[in-house]
């Protein structure tokens, strides 16, 4: 009888339930349920509808029961930095605001009244992003101090969903590090920093590592879905899970977790909290087995996802890619500029940037997409130069994992702009990394290298040479 493992992978625009099993030494995946996601404007605040999302999680579990494919374990991953504050009755305090909400504007200066940017980076190794949890909590402290005072616990979004399933609260490590409140030396909360900022210390619960058992379903959930299941912590930060699925054990490789965001970097045993790394805007996010993901956040396919919604034609990503590949426009935008974080109109934002920098203004679908794709690839090339300068090493290969691995034109451009070989795939990297931790917990693999070798052999991976030409086996 087949043994199933379930990954619930929730991104900024959709969520999926993906079942996995081992067959003939390979991992096989099956998507059994999908649902939409997105932030909603609620009284002027961009929020997540966590109640609806949890209903969808339960609906996907019911689908497993309907298919008679009952998972032995399951894990939930989501995006990073967002959280809930719970009162003594485990009710959410305030709105579940999303990271693109503007409430954090100016909160960096409030934080720097207590600790300088340089000292904060030296303590945490986390790059400054105005949406980091540290700035979100400062926004709560400033606007709603009663929430901070009355909170009994804080859970990151995936930890909250796993609490609703099991009744057990666990704070997972990889996501906790994105709060910018964890020490890379102790791999625990920096309580001195938390005190300095005036945050409620008791809400910061013990940190647990991926592979830790959260618990089994509550009686209420068992009755509703029709079965019991053991919930295991994955790398709950979706990038942490995606990087686990990078199909190589080569230390001379750079990865790009390509989705709504492009997360580009390397794995390291120790964090680099130097001023050189800070000035280059690199981060040291916690990874599986206390590894560090030394990476840079790049705006990513959020820009393409946004313009796709704004085009008057109904176009697939493949068609958009195809049209872009036939354009010769040379304009380049800075993908990391704040104007692209949450514009009312992404097409207009791209056109305005080109106009304001005296470049050709893109007008057609193909031109707009070509500007975005070329800008992303150029940013990848610039980032690799920074990584090589900081680490004093040369890297030969880039592994692109996640949905962006399907963007053949972008993969070609990435090879051209970086001068590196590019391997693209697997596309379901986050779900695979989520499942891989469950399989490591269950003893399917003895260690991370064995697991990554299996991933390499289980999924289709495309290869591009340094000129961008795809190499077929």
CSV table of C-alpha atoms in Angstrom, one decimal:
chain,number,residue,atom,x,y,z
A,1,UNK,CA,0.0,0.0,0.0
A,2,UNK,CA,1.3,3.4,-0.9
A,3,UNK,CA,2.5,5.8,1.8
A,4,UNK,CA,1.6,9.4,1.3
A,5,UNK,CA,3.1,12.7,2.5
A,6,UNK,CA,1.1,15.9,2.1
A,7,UNK,CA,2.6,19.4,1.4
A,8,UNK,CA,0.2,22.4,1.9
A,9,UNK,CA,2.1,25.1,0.0
A,10,UNK,CA,0.4,28.6,0.2
A,11,UNK,CA,1.9,31.4,-1.8
A,12,UNK,CA,0.8,35.0,-2.2
A,13,UNK,CA,-1.6,34.2,-5.1
A,14,UNK,CA,-2.6,30.6,-4.6
A,15,UNK,CA,-2.3,27.5,-2.4
A,16,UNK,CA,-2.0,23.9,-3.3
A,17,UNK,CA,-2.3,20.5,-1.6
A,18,UNK,CA,0.3,18.2,-3.1
A,19,UNK,CA,0.6,14.5,-2.2
A,20,UNK,CA,3.8,12.6,-2.6
A,21,UNK,CA,4.9,9.0,-2.5
A,22,UNK,CA,8.0,7.0,-3.4
A,23,UNK,CA,7.9,4.7,-6.4
A,24,UNK,CA,10.9,2.9,-7.9
A,25,UNK,CA,13.3,5.1,-5.9
A,26,UNK,CA,11.8,8.4,-7.2
A,27,UNK,CA,9.5,11.0,-5.6
A,28,UNK,CA,6.1,11.2,-7.4
A,29,UNK,CA,3.8,14.2,-6.9
A,30,UNK,CA,0.1,14.7,-7.3
A,31,UNK,CA,-1.7,18.0,-6.9
A,32,UNK,CA,-5.1,17.2,-5.3
A,33,UNK,CA,-6.5,20.6,-4.4
A,34,UNK,CA,-5.9,24.3,-5.3
A,35,UNK,CA,-7.3,27.5,-4.1
A,36,UNK,CA,-6.8,31.2,-4.7
A,37,UNK,CA,-5.1,33.7,-2.3
A,38,UNK,CA,-4.4,37.4,-2.2
A,39,UNK,CA,-4.4,40.4,0.1
A,40,UNK,CA,-7.7,42.2,0.5
A,41,UNK,CA,-8.2,45.9,1.4
A,42,UNK,CA,-10.0,45.9,4.8
A,43,UNK,CA,-10.8,49.3,6.1
A,44,UNK,CA,-7.6,50.7,4.4
A,45,UNK,CA,-5.3,47.8,5.5
A,46,UNK,CA,-4.1,45.1,3.1
A,47,UNK,CA,-5.0,41.9,5.0
A,48,UNK,CA,-4.9,38.1,4.6
A,49,UNK,CA,-8.1,36.3,5.1
A,50,UNK,CA,-6.7,33.6,7.4
A,51,UNK,CA,-10.1,32.2,8.3
A,52,UNK,CA,-10.9,31.5,4.6
A,53,UNK,CA,-7.4,30.1,4.0
A,54,UNK,CA,-7.8,27.7,6.9
A,55,UNK,CA,-11.1,26.6,5.5
A,56,UNK,CA,-9.3,25.8,2.3
A,57,UNK,CA,-6.7,23.8,4.1
A,58,UNK,CA,-9.4,21.7,5.6
A,59,UNK,CA,-11.2,21.4,2.3
A,60,UNK,CA,-8.0,20.0,0.8
A,61,UNK,CA,-7.7,17.4,3.6
A,62,UNK,CA,-11.3,16.3,2.8
A,63,UNK,CA,-10.2,15.9,-0.8
A,64,UNK,CA,-7.5,13.5,0.3
A,65,UNK,CA,-10.1,11.5,2.2
A,66,UNK,CA,-12.4,11.5,-0.9
A,67,UNK,CA,-9.6,10.1,-3.0
A,68,UNK,CA,-8.8,7.6,-0.3
A,69,UNK,CA,-5.2,8.8,-0.3
A,70,UNK,CA,-4.6,9.5,3.4
A,71,UNK,CA,-1.3,11.2,4.3
A,72,UNK,CA,0.7,9.8,7.2
A,73,UNK,CA,2.3,13.2,7.7
A,74,UNK,CA,1.6,16.7,6.5
A,75,UNK,CA,3.3,20.1,6.7
A,76,UNK,CA,2.3,23.7,5.8
A,77,UNK,CA,4.6,26.4,4.4
A,78,UNK,CA,3.8,29.9,3.4
A,79,UNK,CA,5.5,33.2,2.6
A,80,UNK,CA,7.6,34.8,5.4
A,81,UNK,CA,7.4,37.8,7.8
A,82,UNK,CA,3.7,37.9,8.4
A,83,UNK,CA,2.2,36.7,11.7
A,84,UNK,CA,-0.8,36.8,14.1
A,85,UNK,CA,-0.9,38.0,17.7
A,86,UNK,CA,-3.1,35.9,19.9
A,87,UNK,CA,-4.7,36.9,23.2
A,88,UNK,CA,-5.2,34.7,26.3
A,89,UNK,CA,-8.2,33.0,24.5
A,90,UNK,CA,-6.1,32.4,21.4
A,91,UNK,CA,-8.1,35.0,19.4
A,92,UNK,CA,-6.4,37.2,16.9
A,93,UNK,CA,-5.7,40.7,18.0
A,94,UNK,CA,-6.3,43.3,15.3
A,95,UNK,CA,-6.2,42.6,11.5
A,96,UNK,CA,-3.9,40.0,9.9
A,97,UNK,CA,-2.0,42.6,7.9
A,98,UNK,CA,0.0,41.6,4.9
A,99,UNK,CA,3.6,42.6,4.1
A,100,UNK,CA,2.6,44.9,1.3
A,101,UNK,CA,0.5,47.1,3.5
A,102,UNK,CA,1.8,50.6,4.0
A,103,UNK,CA,1.6,50.6,7.8
A,104,UNK,CA,5.3,50.0,8.1
A,105,UNK,CA,6.2,53.3,6.4
A,106,UNK,CA,8.5,55.2,8.8
A,107,UNK,CA,8.8,52.4,11.2
A,108,UNK,CA,12.4,51.8,10.3
A,109,UNK,CA,13.3,55.2,11.8
A,110,UNK,CA,11.4,54.3,15.0
A,111,UNK,CA,13.5,51.1,15.3
A,112,UNK,CA,16.7,53.1,14.6
A,113,UNK,CA,15.9,55.4,17.5
A,114,UNK,CA,16.8,52.4,19.7
A,115,UNK,CA,19.4,50.6,17.6
A,116,UNK,CA,21.3,51.7,14.5
A,117,UNK,CA,20.8,49.9,11.2
A,118,UNK,CA,24.5,48.8,11.3
A,119,UNK,CA,24.2,47.3,14.8
A,120,UNK,CA,20.9,45.7,13.9
A,121,UNK,CA,22.5,43.9,10.9
A,122,UNK,CA,25.5,42.9,13.0
A,123,UNK,CA,23.2,41.3,15.5
A,124,UNK,CA,20.8,39.5,13.1
A,125,UNK,CA,22.4,39.3,9.7
A,126,UNK,CA,19.0,40.1,8.1
A,127,UNK,CA,18.7,42.6,5.3
A,128,UNK,CA,16.6,45.6,5.7
A,129,UNK,CA,13.1,45.1,4.1
A,130,UNK,CA,10.5,47.6,5.4
A,131,UNK,CA,8.0,44.7,5.6
A,132,UNK,CA,10.2,42.6,8.0
A,133,UNK,CA,8.3,41.6,11.1
A,134,UNK,CA,10.4,43.9,13.3
A,135,UNK,CA,8.9,46.9,11.5
A,136,UNK,CA,5.5,45.4,11.5
A,137,UNK,CA,5.6,44.9,15.3
A,138,UNK,CA,6.9,48.5,15.7
A,139,UNK,CA,3.8,49.6,13.7
A,140,UNK,CA,1.6,47.7,16.1
A,141,UNK,CA,3.4,49.2,19.1
A,142,UNK,CA,2.9,52.7,17.8
A,143,UNK,CA,-0.7,52.4,16.5
A,144,UNK,CA,-2.2,49.8,18.8
A,145,UNK,CA,-0.1,49.4,22.0
A,146,UNK,CA,-3.0,47.6,23.6
A,147,UNK,CA,-2.5,44.7,21.1
A,148,UNK,CA,1.1,44.4,22.1
A,149,UNK,CA,0.3,44.5,25.8
A,150,UNK,CA,-2.6,42.0,25.6
A,151,UNK,CA,-0.9,39.5,23.4
A,152,UNK,CA,0.0,36.1,24.9
A,153,UNK,CA,1.8,34.7,21.9
A,154,UNK,CA,2.9,35.4,18.3
A,155,UNK,CA,2.8,32.8,15.6
A,156,UNK,CA,4.0,33.1,12.0
A,157,UNK,CA,1.2,32.4,9.5
A,158,UNK,CA,2.0,28.7,8.8
A,159,UNK,CA,2.6,28.1,12.5
A,160,UNK,CA,-0.8,29.5,13.2
A,161,UNK,CA,-2.5,27.2,10.7
A,162,UNK,CA,-0.7,24.2,12.2
A,163,UNK,CA,-1.8,25.3,15.7
A,164,UNK,CA,-5.4,25.3,14.4
A,165,UNK,CA,-5.0,21.7,13.2
A,166,UNK,CA,-3.3,20.4,16.3
A,167,UNK,CA,-3.9,22.7,19.2
A,168,UNK,CA,-0.1,22.9,19.7
A,169,UNK,CA,1.9,26.1,19.2
A,170,UNK,CA,5.3,25.8,17.6
A,171,UNK,CA,7.5,28.6,16.3
A,172,UNK,CA,9.5,27.3,13.4
A,173,UNK,CA,13.2,28.4,12.9
A,174,UNK,CA,13.5,29.4,9.2
A,175,UNK,CA,10.5,31.7,9.4
A,176,UNK,CA,11.4,33.0,12.8
A,177,UNK,CA,14.7,34.3,11.4
A,178,UNK,CA,12.8,36.6,8.9
A,179,UNK,CA,11.4,38.6,11.9
A,180,UNK,CA,14.9,40.2,12.2
A,181,UNK,CA,14.8,39.3,15.9
A,182,UNK,CA,16.8,36.1,15.9
A,183,UNK,CA,20.5,35.8,16.6
A,184,UNK,CA,22.5,33.8,14.0
A,185,UNK,CA,25.0,33.0,16.8
A,186,UNK,CA,22.5,31.4,19.2
A,187,UNK,CA,19.8,30.5,16.6
A,188,UNK,CA,17.4,31.8,19.2
A,189,UNK,CA,15.5,35.0,19.9
A,190,UNK,CA,17.6,38.0,20.7
A,191,UNK,CA,15.8,38.9,23.9
A,192,UNK,CA,18.1,41.8,24.6
A,193,UNK,CA,17.1,43.3,21.3
A,194,UNK,CA,13.4,42.6,21.9
A,195,UNK,CA,13.6,44.4,25.3
A,196,UNK,CA,15.4,47.3,23.7
A,197,UNK,CA,12.6,47.8,21.2
A,198,UNK,CA,10.0,47.5,23.9
A,199,UNK,CA,8.2,44.5,22.5
A,200,UNK,CA,6.3,42.1,24.8
A,201,UNK,CA,8.9,39.4,25.5
A,202,UNK,CA,6.4,36.7,26.5
A,203,UNK,CA,5.0,36.4,23.0
A,204,UNK,CA,8.2,35.0,21.6
A,205,UNK,CA,7.9,31.3,22.2
A,206,UNK,CA,10.6,28.6,22.0
A,207,UNK,CA,12.0,28.1,18.4
A,208,UNK,CA,11.7,24.6,16.9
A,209,UNK,CA,13.7,23.2,13.9
A,210,UNK,CA,12.2,21.7,10.7
A,211,UNK,CA,11.5,18.0,11.3
A,212,UNK,CA,10.0,18.6,14.7
A,213,UNK,CA,6.6,17.0,15.3
A,214,UNK,CA,3.9,19.6,16.1
A,215,UNK,CA,1.2,17.0,17.0
A,216,UNK,CA,-1.8,15.1,15.6
A,217,UNK,CA,-5.1,16.5,14.5
A,218,UNK,CA,-7.5,17.7,17.3
A,219,UNK,CA,-10.6,15.6,17.8
A,220,UNK,CA,-12.6,18.3,16.0
A,221,UNK,CA,-10.4,18.3,12.9
A,222,UNK,CA,-10.4,14.4,12.9
A,223,UNK,CA,-14.2,14.3,12.8
A,224,UNK,CA,-14.4,17.0,10.1
A,225,UNK,CA,-11.9,15.5,7.7
A,226,UNK,CA,-12.4,11.9,8.5
A,227,UNK,CA,-8.9,10.8,9.4
A,228,UNK,CA,-5.9,11.6,11.7
A,229,UNK,CA,-2.5,12.8,10.6
A,230,UNK,CA,0.8,13.8,12.2
A,231,UNK,CA,1.8,17.4,11.5
A,232,UNK,CA,5.5,17.9,11.1
A,233,UNK,CA,7.3,21.3,10.9
A,234,UNK,CA,8.8,21.8,7.4
A,235,UNK,CA,10.9,24.8,6.6
A,236,UNK,CA,7.7,26.8,7.0
A,237,UNK,CA,9.3,29.8,5.1
A,238,UNK,CA,8.5,28.8,1.5
A,239,UNK,CA,12.0,29.9,0.3
A,240,UNK,CA,13.5,27.7,3.0
A,241,UNK,CA,11.6,24.7,1.6
A,242,UNK,CA,12.4,25.7,-2.0
A,243,UNK,CA,16.1,25.8,-1.4
A,244,UNK,CA,16.0,22.3,0.2
A,245,UNK,CA,14.9,21.1,-3.3
A,246,UNK,CA,17.9,22.6,-5.1
A,247,UNK,CA,19.0,19.4,-6.9
A,248,UNK,CA,22.7,19.5,-6.3
A,249,UNK,CA,25.3,18.9,-3.5
A,250,UNK,CA,27.8,21.2,-5.3
A,251,UNK,CA,29.1,24.0,-3.1
A,252,UNK,CA,30.1,25.9,-6.2
A,253,UNK,CA,26.5,26.6,-7.2
A,254,UNK,CA,24.2,29.5,-6.8
A,255,UNK,CA,20.4,29.1,-6.5
A,256,UNK,CA,17.5,31.3,-7.6
A,257,UNK,CA,14.2,30.5,-5.9
A,258,UNK,CA,12.1,32.0,-8.7
A,259,UNK,CA,8.5,32.9,-8.0
A,260,UNK,CA,6.7,36.0,-6.9
A,261,UNK,CA,10.1,36.9,-5.4
A,262,UNK,CA,13.5,35.9,-6.8
A,263,UNK,CA,15.7,34.8,-3.9
A,264,UNK,CA,19.2,34.5,-5.1
A,265,UNK,CA,22.2,33.2,-3.1
A,266,UNK,CA,24.2,30.4,-1.7
A,267,UNK,CA,24.1,28.1,1.3
A,268,UNK,CA,26.6,28.7,4.1
A,269,UNK,CA,27.5,27.1,7.4
A,270,UNK,CA,28.0,30.5,9.1
A,271,UNK,CA,26.2,33.8,8.7
A,272,UNK,CA,28.0,36.8,7.2
A,273,UNK,CA,27.0,39.8,9.3
A,274,UNK,CA,29.7,42.1,7.9
A,275,UNK,CA,29.1,45.7,6.8
A,276,UNK,CA,30.2,44.7,3.3
A,277,UNK,CA,27.3,42.2,3.2
A,278,UNK,CA,24.9,44.8,4.7
A,279,UNK,CA,25.8,47.5,2.2
A,280,UNK,CA,25.2,45.0,-0.6
A,281,UNK,CA,21.8,44.2,1.0
A,282,UNK,CA,22.3,40.5,1.5
A,283,UNK,CA,20.5,38.6,4.2
A,284,UNK,CA,21.3,35.5,6.3
A,285,UNK,CA,18.1,33.6,6.6
A,286,UNK,CA,18.0,30.4,8.7
A,287,UNK,CA,17.8,27.2,6.8
A,288,UNK,CA,17.5,23.5,7.4
A,289,UNK,CA,19.9,22.0,9.9
A,290,UNK,CA,21.1,25.5,11.0
A,291,UNK,CA,22.5,26.3,7.5
A,292,UNK,CA,22.2,29.9,6.4
A,293,UNK,CA,20.7,31.1,3.2
A,294,UNK,CA,23.0,33.9,2.2
A,295,UNK,CA,20.8,35.6,-0.4
A,296,UNK,CA,19.3,38.8,-1.8
A,297,UNK,CA,15.6,39.4,-2.3
A,298,UNK,CA,14.9,40.5,-5.9
A,299,UNK,CA,11.4,41.7,-6.9
A,300,UNK,CA,10.9,38.6,-9.1
A,301,UNK,CA,7.9,37.5,-11.2
A,302,UNK,CA,5.6,39.6,-9.1
A,303,UNK,CA,6.1,42.2,-11.8
A,304,UNK,CA,5.1,39.8,-14.6
A,305,UNK,CA,2.2,38.5,-12.6
A,306,UNK,CA,1.0,42.1,-12.1
A,307,UNK,CA,1.2,43.2,-15.7
A,308,UNK,CA,-0.5,39.9,-16.8
A,309,UNK,CA,-3.6,41.0,-14.9
A,310,UNK,CA,-3.4,44.5,-16.4
A,311,UNK,CA,-3.0,43.5,-20.1
A,312,UNK,CA,-6.3,43.9,-22.0
A,313,UNK,CA,-5.7,40.4,-23.6
A,314,UNK,CA,-6.0,37.2,-21.7
A,315,UNK,CA,-2.5,35.8,-22.1
A,316,UNK,CA,-0.7,32.8,-20.7
A,317,UNK,CA,2.7,33.3,-19.1
A,318,UNK,CA,4.1,31.2,-22.0
A,319,UNK,CA,2.6,33.6,-24.6
A,320,UNK,CA,4.0,36.6,-22.7
A,321,UNK,CA,7.4,35.0,-22.6
A,322,UNK,CA,7.2,34.3,-26.3
A,323,UNK,CA,6.3,37.8,-27.2
A,324,UNK,CA,9.0,39.2,-25.1
A,325,UNK,CA,11.6,37.0,-26.8
A,326,UNK,CA,11.0,38.7,-30.1
A,327,UNK,CA,11.6,42.3,-28.9
A,328,UNK,CA,14.8,44.3,-29.1
A,329,UNK,CA,14.0,47.1,-26.6
A,330,UNK,CA,17.1,47.9,-24.5
A,331,UNK,CA,15.4,49.6,-21.6
A,332,UNK,CA,16.2,48.4,-18.1
A,333,UNK,CA,14.5,49.1,-14.8
A,334,UNK,CA,15.7,48.6,-11.2
A,335,UNK,CA,13.6,45.6,-10.1
A,336,UNK,CA,14.3,46.4,-6.5
A,337,UNK,CA,13.0,50.0,-6.6
A,338,UNK,CA,10.2,50.5,-4.1
A,339,UNK,CA,8.0,51.8,-6.9
A,340,UNK,CA,7.5,48.2,-8.0
A,341,UNK,CA,6.5,46.8,-4.5
A,342,UNK,CA,2.8,47.5,-4.7
A,343,UNK,CA,1.9,50.0,-7.4
A,344,UNK,CA,-1.7,50.7,-8.4
A,345,UNK,CA,-0.6,50.0,-12.0
A,346,UNK,CA,2.5,48.0,-12.7
A,347,UNK,CA,2.6,48.8,-16.4
A,348,UNK,CA,2.5,52.5,-15.6
A,349,UNK,CA,5.2,52.0,-13.0
A,350,UNK,CA,7.5,50.3,-15.6
A,351,UNK,CA,6.7,53.0,-18.2
A,352,UNK,CA,7.3,55.8,-15.7
A,353,UNK,CA,10.6,54.4,-14.6
A,354,UNK,CA,11.8,54.2,-18.2
A,355,UNK,CA,10.5,57.8,-19.0
A,356,UNK,CA,12.2,59.2,-15.8
A,357,UNK,CA,15.5,57.6,-16.7
A,358,UNK,CA,15.4,58.8,-20.4
A,359,UNK,CA,15.0,55.3,-21.8
A,360,UNK,CA,12.7,54.0,-24.5
A,361,UNK,CA,9.2,53.6,-23.0
A,362,UNK,CA,7.7,50.2,-23.6
A,363,UNK,CA,4.2,50.1,-25.0
A,364,UNK,CA,3.3,46.7,-26.3
A,365,UNK,CA,2.8,43.5,-24.3
A,366,UNK,CA,6.1,42.1,-25.7
A,367,UNK,CA,8.1,45.3,-25.0
A,368,UNK,CA,6.8,45.6,-21.4
A,369,UNK,CA,7.5,41.9,-20.7
A,370,UNK,CA,11.0,42.2,-22.4
A,371,UNK,CA,11.9,45.1,-20.2
A,372,UNK,CA,10.9,43.2,-17.0
A,373,UNK,CA,12.6,39.9,-18.0
A,374,UNK,CA,15.9,41.6,-19.1
A,375,UNK,CA,15.9,43.7,-16.0
A,376,UNK,CA,15.5,40.6,-13.8
A,377,UNK,CA,18.3,38.9,-15.6
A,378,UNK,CA,20.6,41.9,-15.3
A,379,UNK,CA,19.9,42.0,-11.6
A,380,UNK,CA,20.8,38.3,-11.4
A,381,UNK,CA,24.1,39.1,-13.1
A,382,UNK,CA,24.9,42.0,-10.8
A,383,UNK,CA,24.0,39.9,-7.7
A,384,UNK,CA,26.4,37.1,-8.7
A,385,UNK,CA,29.2,39.6,-9.0
A,386,UNK,CA,28.4,40.8,-5.5
A,387,UNK,CA,28.3,37.3,-4.1
A,388,UNK,CA,31.7,36.4,-5.7
A,389,UNK,CA,33.3,39.6,-4.4
A,390,UNK,CA,32.0,39.0,-0.9
A,391,UNK,CA,32.9,35.3,-0.7
A,392,UNK,CA,36.1,35.6,-2.8
A,393,UNK,CA,35.0,32.6,-4.8
A,394,UNK,CA,33.9,32.0,-8.4
A,395,UNK,CA,30.6,30.1,-9.0
A,396,UNK,CA,30.1,28.1,-12.1
A,397,UNK,CA,26.4,27.1,-12.1
A,398,UNK,CA,23.0,28.6,-11.3
A,399,UNK,CA,20.1,26.4,-10.2
A,400,UNK,CA,16.7,27.9,-10.9
A,401,UNK,CA,13.9,26.3,-8.9
A,402,UNK,CA,10.3,27.2,-8.5
A,403,UNK,CA,7.7,28.4,-10.9
A,404,UNK,CA,10.1,30.7,-12.7
A,405,UNK,CA,12.0,27.6,-13.9
A,406,UNK,CA,9.3,27.3,-16.6
A,407,UNK,CA,10.2,30.7,-18.0
A,408,UNK,CA,12.5,29.5,-20.8
A,409,UNK,CA,13.2,33.0,-22.1
A,410,UNK,CA,14.2,34.3,-18.6
A,411,UNK,CA,16.5,31.2,-18.2
A,412,UNK,CA,18.2,32.1,-21.5
A,413,UNK,CA,18.7,35.7,-20.4
A,414,UNK,CA,19.9,34.6,-17.0
A,415,UNK,CA,22.7,32.5,-18.7
A,416,UNK,CA,23.6,35.4,-21.0
A,417,UNK,CA,23.7,38.1,-18.3
A,418,UNK,CA,25.6,36.0,-15.8
A,419,UNK,CA,27.9,34.0,-18.1
A,420,UNK,CA,27.0,30.9,-16.0
A,421,UNK,CA,25.5,27.5,-16.8
A,422,UNK,CA,21.8,27.4,-15.8
A,423,UNK,CA,19.9,24.3,-14.6
A,424,UNK,CA,16.1,25.0,-14.4
A,425,UNK,CA,13.9,22.8,-12.2
A,426,UNK,CA,12.2,21.4,-10.4
A,427,UNK,CA,9.3,23.8,-10.7
A,428,UNK,CA,7.4,22.5,-7.6
A,429,UNK,CA,10.5,23.2,-5.5
A,430,UNK,CA,8.7,24.5,-2.4
A,431,UNK,CA,6.3,21.5,-2.2
A,432,UNK,CA,9.2,19.1,-2.8
A,433,UNK,CA,11.3,20.7,0.0
A,434,UNK,CA,8.3,20.6,2.3
A,435,UNK,CA,7.8,16.9,1.6
A,436,UNK,CA,11.5,16.2,1.8
A,437,UNK,CA,11.6,17.2,5.4
A,438,UNK,CA,8.7,14.9,6.1
A,439,UNK,CA,10.6,12.1,4.4
A,440,UNK,CA,13.8,12.8,6.3
A,441,UNK,CA,11.7,12.7,9.5
A,442,UNK,CA,10.2,9.3,8.4
A,443,UNK,CA,13.6,7.9,7.6
A,444,UNK,CA,13.1,7.6,3.8
A,445,UNK,CA,16.5,9.5,3.4
A,446,UNK,CA,19.4,9.2,5.7
A,447,UNK,CA,20.6,12.8,5.1
A,448,UNK,CA,20.3,15.9,3.0
A,449,UNK,CA,22.8,14.9,0.3
A,450,UNK,CA,20.9,11.6,-0.3
A,451,UNK,CA,17.6,13.5,-0.5
A,452,UNK,CA,18.9,16.0,-3.0
A,453,UNK,CA,20.4,13.2,-5.2
A,454,UNK,CA,16.9,11.7,-5.3
A,455,UNK,CA,15.3,15.0,-6.2
A,456,UNK,CA,17.8,15.3,-9.1
A,457,UNK,CA,16.8,11.9,-10.4
A,458,UNK,CA,13.1,12.4,-9.8
A,459,UNK,CA,12.3,15.5,-11.8
A,460,UNK,CA,12.9,17.0,-15.2
A,461,UNK,CA,15.6,19.7,-15.2
A,462,UNK,CA,16.5,21.8,-18.2
A,463,UNK,CA,20.1,22.8,-19.0
A,464,UNK,CA,21.3,26.0,-20.6
A,465,UNK,CA,24.9,26.8,-21.6
A,466,UNK,CA,26.6,30.1,-20.8
A,467,UNK,CA,25.3,31.6,-24.0
A,468,UNK,CA,21.7,30.8,-23.2
A,469,UNK,CA,21.4,27.9,-25.6
A,470,UNK,CA,19.3,25.0,-24.2
A,471,UNK,CA,21.2,21.7,-24.2
A,472,UNK,CA,19.1,18.6,-24.7
A,473,UNK,CA,20.2,15.3,-23.4
